Tab-separated table of C-alpha atoms in Angstrom:
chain	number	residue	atom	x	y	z
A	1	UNK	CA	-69.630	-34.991	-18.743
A	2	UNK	CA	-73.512	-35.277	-19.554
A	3	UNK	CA	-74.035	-37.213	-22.511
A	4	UNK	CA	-76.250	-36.007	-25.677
A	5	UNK	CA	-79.018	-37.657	-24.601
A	6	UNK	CA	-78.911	-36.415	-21.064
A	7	UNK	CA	-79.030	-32.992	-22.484
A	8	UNK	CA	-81.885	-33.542	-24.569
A	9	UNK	CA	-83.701	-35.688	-21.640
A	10	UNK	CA	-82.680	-32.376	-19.497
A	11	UNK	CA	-83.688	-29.592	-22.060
A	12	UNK	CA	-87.091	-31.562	-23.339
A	13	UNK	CA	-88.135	-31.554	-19.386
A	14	UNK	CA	-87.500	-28.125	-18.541
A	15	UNK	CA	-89.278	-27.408	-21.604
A	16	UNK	CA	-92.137	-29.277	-20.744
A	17	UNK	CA	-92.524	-28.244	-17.569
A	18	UNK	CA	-92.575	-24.664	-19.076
A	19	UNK	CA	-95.507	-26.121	-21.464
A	20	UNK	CA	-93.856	-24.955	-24.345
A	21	UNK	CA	-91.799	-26.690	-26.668
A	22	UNK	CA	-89.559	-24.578	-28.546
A	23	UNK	CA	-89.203	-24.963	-32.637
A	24	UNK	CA	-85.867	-24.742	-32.363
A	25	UNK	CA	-85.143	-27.410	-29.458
A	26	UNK	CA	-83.325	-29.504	-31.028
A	27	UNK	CA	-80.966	-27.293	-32.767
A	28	UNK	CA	-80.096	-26.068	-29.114
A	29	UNK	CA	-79.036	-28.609	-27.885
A	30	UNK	CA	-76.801	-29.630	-30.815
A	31	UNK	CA	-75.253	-26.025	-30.273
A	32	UNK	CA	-75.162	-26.324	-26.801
A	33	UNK	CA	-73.260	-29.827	-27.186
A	34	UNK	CA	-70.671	-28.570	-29.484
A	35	UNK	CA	-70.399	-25.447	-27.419
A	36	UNK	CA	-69.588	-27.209	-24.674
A	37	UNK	CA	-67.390	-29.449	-26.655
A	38	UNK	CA	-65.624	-26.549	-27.753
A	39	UNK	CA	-64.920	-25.153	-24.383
A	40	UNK	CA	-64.156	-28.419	-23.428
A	41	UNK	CA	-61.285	-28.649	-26.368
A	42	UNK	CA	-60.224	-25.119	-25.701
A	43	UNK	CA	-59.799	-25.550	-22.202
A	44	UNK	CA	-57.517	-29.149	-23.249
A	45	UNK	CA	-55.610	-27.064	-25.512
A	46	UNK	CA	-54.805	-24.318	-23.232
A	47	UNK	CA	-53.781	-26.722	-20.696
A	48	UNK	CA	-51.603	-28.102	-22.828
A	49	UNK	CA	-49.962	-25.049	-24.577
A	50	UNK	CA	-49.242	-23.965	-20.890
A	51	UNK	CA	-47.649	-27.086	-19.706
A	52	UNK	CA	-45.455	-26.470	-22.825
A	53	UNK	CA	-45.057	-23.008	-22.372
A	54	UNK	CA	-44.554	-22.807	-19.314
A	55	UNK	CA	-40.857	-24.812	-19.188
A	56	UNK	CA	-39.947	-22.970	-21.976
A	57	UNK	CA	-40.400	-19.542	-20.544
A	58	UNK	CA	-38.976	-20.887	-17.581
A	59	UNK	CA	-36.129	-22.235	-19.881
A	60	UNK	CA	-35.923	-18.741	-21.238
A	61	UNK	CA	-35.930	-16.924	-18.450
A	62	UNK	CA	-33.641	-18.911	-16.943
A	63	UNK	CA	-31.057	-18.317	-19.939
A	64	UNK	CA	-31.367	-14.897	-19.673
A	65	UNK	CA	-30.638	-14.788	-15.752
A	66	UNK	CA	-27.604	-17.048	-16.847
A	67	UNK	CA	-26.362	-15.465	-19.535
A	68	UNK	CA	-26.762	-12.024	-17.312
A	69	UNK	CA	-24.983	-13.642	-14.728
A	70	UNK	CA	-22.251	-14.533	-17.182
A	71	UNK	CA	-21.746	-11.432	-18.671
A	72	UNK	CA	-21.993	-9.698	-14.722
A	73	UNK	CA	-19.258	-11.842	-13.807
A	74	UNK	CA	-17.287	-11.489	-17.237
A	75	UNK	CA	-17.408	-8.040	-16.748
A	76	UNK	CA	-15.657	-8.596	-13.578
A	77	UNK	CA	-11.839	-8.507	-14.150
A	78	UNK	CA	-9.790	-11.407	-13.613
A	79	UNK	CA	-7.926	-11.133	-9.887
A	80	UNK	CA	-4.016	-10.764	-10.420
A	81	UNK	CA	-2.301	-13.811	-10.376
A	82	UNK	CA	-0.750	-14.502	-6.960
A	83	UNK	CA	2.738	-13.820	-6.814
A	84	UNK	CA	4.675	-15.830	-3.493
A	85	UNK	CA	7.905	-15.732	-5.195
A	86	UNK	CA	9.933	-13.848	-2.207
A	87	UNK	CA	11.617	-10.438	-3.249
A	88	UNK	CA	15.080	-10.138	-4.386
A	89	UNK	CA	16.299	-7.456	-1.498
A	90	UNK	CA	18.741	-5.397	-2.902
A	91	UNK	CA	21.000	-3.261	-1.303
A	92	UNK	CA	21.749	0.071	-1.551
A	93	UNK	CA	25.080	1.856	-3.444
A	94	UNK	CA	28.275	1.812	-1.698
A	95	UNK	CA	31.135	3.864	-2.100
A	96	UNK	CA	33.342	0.938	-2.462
A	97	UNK	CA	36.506	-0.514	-1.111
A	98	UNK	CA	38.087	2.945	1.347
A	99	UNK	CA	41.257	1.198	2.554
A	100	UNK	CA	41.725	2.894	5.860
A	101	UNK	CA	38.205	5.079	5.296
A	102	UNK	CA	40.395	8.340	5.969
A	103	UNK	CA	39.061	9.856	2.280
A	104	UNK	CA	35.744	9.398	0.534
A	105	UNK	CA	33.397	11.138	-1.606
A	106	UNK	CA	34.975	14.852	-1.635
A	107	UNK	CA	36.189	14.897	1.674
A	108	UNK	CA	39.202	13.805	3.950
A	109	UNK	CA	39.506	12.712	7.323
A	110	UNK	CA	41.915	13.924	9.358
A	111	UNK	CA	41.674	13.116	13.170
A	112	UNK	CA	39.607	10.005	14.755
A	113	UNK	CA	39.664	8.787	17.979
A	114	UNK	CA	42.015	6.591	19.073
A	115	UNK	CA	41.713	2.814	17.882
A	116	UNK	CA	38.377	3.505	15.435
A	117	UNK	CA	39.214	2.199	12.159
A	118	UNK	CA	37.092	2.051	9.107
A	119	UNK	CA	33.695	-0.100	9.359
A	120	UNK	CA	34.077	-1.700	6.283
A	121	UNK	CA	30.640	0.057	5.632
A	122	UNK	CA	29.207	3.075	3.924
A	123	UNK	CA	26.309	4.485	1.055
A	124	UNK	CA	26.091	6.335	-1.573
A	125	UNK	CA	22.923	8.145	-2.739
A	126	UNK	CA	25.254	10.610	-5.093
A	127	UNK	CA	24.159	13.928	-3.441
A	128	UNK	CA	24.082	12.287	0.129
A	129	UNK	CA	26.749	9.975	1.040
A	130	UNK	CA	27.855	8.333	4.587
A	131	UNK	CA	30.314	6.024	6.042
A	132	UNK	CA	31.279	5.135	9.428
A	133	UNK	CA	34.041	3.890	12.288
A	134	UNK	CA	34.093	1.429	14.528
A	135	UNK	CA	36.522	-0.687	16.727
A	136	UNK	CA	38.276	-4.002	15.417
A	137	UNK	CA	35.922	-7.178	16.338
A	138	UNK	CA	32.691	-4.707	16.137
A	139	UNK	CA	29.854	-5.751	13.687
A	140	UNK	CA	30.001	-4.552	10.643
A	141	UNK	CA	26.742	-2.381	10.692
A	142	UNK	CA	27.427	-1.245	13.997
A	143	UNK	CA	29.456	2.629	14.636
A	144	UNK	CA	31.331	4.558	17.448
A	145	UNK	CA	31.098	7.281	14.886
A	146	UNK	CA	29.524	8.307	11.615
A	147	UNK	CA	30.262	10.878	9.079
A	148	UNK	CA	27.676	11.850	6.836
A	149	UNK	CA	28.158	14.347	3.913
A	150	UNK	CA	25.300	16.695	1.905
A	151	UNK	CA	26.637	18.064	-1.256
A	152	UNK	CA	24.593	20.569	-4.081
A	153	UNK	CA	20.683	20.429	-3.821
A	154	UNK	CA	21.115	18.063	-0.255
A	155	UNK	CA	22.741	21.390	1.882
A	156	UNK	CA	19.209	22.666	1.621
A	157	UNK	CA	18.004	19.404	3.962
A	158	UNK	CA	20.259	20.543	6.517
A	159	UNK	CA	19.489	24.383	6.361
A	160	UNK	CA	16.097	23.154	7.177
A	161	UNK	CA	16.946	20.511	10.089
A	162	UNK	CA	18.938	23.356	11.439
A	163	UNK	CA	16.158	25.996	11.151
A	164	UNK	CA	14.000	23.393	12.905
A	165	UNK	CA	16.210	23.043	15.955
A	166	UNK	CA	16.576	26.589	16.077
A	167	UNK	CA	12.976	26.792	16.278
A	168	UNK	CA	12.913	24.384	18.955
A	169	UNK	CA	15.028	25.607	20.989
A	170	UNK	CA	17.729	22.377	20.821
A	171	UNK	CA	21.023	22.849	19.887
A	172	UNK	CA	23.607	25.616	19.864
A	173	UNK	CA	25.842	27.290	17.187
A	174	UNK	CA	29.512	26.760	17.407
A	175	UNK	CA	32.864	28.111	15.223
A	176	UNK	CA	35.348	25.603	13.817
A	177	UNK	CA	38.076	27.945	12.857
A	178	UNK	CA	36.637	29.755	10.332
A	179	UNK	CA	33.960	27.793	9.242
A	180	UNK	CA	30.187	27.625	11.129
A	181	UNK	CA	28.062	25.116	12.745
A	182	UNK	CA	25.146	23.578	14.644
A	183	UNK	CA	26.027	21.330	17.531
A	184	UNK	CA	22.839	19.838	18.931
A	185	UNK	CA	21.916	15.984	20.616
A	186	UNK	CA	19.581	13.940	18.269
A	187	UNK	CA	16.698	11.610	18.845
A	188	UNK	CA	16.625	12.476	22.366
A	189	UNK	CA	14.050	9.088	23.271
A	190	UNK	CA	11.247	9.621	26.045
A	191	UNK	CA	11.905	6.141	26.870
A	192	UNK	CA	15.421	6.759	28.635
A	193	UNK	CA	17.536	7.117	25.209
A	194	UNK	CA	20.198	9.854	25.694
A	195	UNK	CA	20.225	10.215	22.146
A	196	UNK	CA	22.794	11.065	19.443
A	197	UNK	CA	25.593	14.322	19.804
A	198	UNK	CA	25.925	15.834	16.196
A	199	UNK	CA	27.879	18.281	15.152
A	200	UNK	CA	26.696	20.054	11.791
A	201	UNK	CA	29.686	21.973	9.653
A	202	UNK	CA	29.468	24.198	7.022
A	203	UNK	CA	32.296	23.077	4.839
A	204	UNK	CA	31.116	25.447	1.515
A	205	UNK	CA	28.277	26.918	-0.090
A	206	UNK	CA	27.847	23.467	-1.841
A	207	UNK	CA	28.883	20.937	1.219
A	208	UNK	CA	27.888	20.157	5.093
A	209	UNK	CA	29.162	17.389	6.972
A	210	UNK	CA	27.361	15.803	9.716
A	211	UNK	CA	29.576	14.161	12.176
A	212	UNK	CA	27.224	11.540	14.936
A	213	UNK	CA	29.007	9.758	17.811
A	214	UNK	CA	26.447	6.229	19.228
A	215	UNK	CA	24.972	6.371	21.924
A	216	UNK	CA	27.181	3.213	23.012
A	217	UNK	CA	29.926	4.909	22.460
A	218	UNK	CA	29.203	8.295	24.658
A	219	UNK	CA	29.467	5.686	27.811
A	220	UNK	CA	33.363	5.283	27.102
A	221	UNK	CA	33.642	9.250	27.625
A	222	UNK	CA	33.491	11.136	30.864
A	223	UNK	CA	30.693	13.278	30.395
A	224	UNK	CA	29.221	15.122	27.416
A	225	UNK	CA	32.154	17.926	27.069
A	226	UNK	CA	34.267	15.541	26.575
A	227	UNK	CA	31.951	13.762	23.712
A	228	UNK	CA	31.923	17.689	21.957
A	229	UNK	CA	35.475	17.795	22.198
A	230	UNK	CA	35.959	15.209	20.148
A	231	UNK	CA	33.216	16.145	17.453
A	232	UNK	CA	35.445	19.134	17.343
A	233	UNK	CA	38.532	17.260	16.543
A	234	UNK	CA	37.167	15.399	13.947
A	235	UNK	CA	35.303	18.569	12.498
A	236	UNK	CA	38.691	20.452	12.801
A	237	UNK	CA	40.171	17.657	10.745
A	238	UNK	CA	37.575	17.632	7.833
A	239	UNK	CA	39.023	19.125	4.461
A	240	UNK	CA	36.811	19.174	1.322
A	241	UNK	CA	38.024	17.846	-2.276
A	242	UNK	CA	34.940	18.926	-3.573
């Protein structure tokens, strides 16, 4: 920076070289000094207010993008906590202890085929209820045949299953003594299954029985007459309680 006599030395020349000395020369270059002096200090004290600033509105800034990134993520609710404790499977109602499984629910059994006994299993859903036959030595959840009964609101599930394999074409009706019903073979499979003979009998207004021989246990008979024969039996032998 040019000191004060430089700027004299530099303002008396050009002066002189003009020929003309102003009156107020002097007093010039004293303003011009302190002008520049002033700048000079500005210019300092900008520098400085910016370097201070400057972190601070970076310091604010940045708290603001934090605490917006806080309250973005605290608006975020909290994931469930993770839960690996196994469920408790639970089964479903029975209908208890049926000694020989010749009466349950609100009907009896009458006729079985030889050397089926009771299965040890069966369900009870109130309105729907099933149990099932089986030889001595088979598993437990496995059947030769199954009797499933529809009581009350239920009857209407098999008016419509019925209906449906009217519709279809499946099926045929049949007469049990007095009483109606549907014989027709179930879940015939595409994939070689032969499927499942039912016979479908009105017992009442309020009550239908659905009587299903396995498809294991068709293989023991000669043919599928003589697997309708029997659903006839034990159809004939079904009495309702209800």
């Amino acid at each position: 920076m040019p000191t004060l006599e430089d700027e004299i030395r530099r303002l008396m020349a050009d002066e002189t070289a003009r020929l003309q000395a102003a009156p107020d020369l002097l007093t010039r270059v004293m303003h011009s000094h302190r002008n520049r002096r002033r700048r000079a200090k500005a210019a300092a004290v900008a520098a400085s207010v910016a370097v201070v600033v400057a972190p601070v509105a970076y310091l604010t800034a940045g708290s603001v993008a934090t605490t917006g990134e806080q309250a973005t993520i605290s608006a975020v609710p909290e994931p469930p906590a993770i839960d690996d404790t196994p469920p408790v499977r639970s089964e479903p109602p029975d209908l208890g202890n049926l000694g020989d499984g010749k009466e349950f629910g609100h009907v009896k059994v009458g006729y079985l085929p030889e050397r089926l006994q009771w299965s040890q299993w069966s369900v009870d859903f109130g309105d729907r209820y099933s149990t099932a036959y089986n030889y001595e030595g088979d598993d437990t959840g496995s059947y030769r045949v199954q009797i499933y009964m529809y009581e009350e609101a239920a009857v209407q599930e098999v008016d419509d299953r019925i209906q449906g394999y009217r519709e279809e074409g499946e099926g045929e009706e049949v007469a049990i003594g007095d009483r109606s019903g549907y014989l027709v073979v179930q879940d015939v499979g595409e994939d070689g299954m032969k499927g499942t003979p039912t016979l479908f009998l009105r017992m009442g207004d309020r009550q239908w029985a659905e009587i299903m021989v396995s498809p294991m246990y068709v293989k023991e008979f000669s043919g599928i007459e003589a697997v309708t024969a029997e659903l006839k039996k034990i159809a004939e032998g079904l009495t309702s309680t209800l």
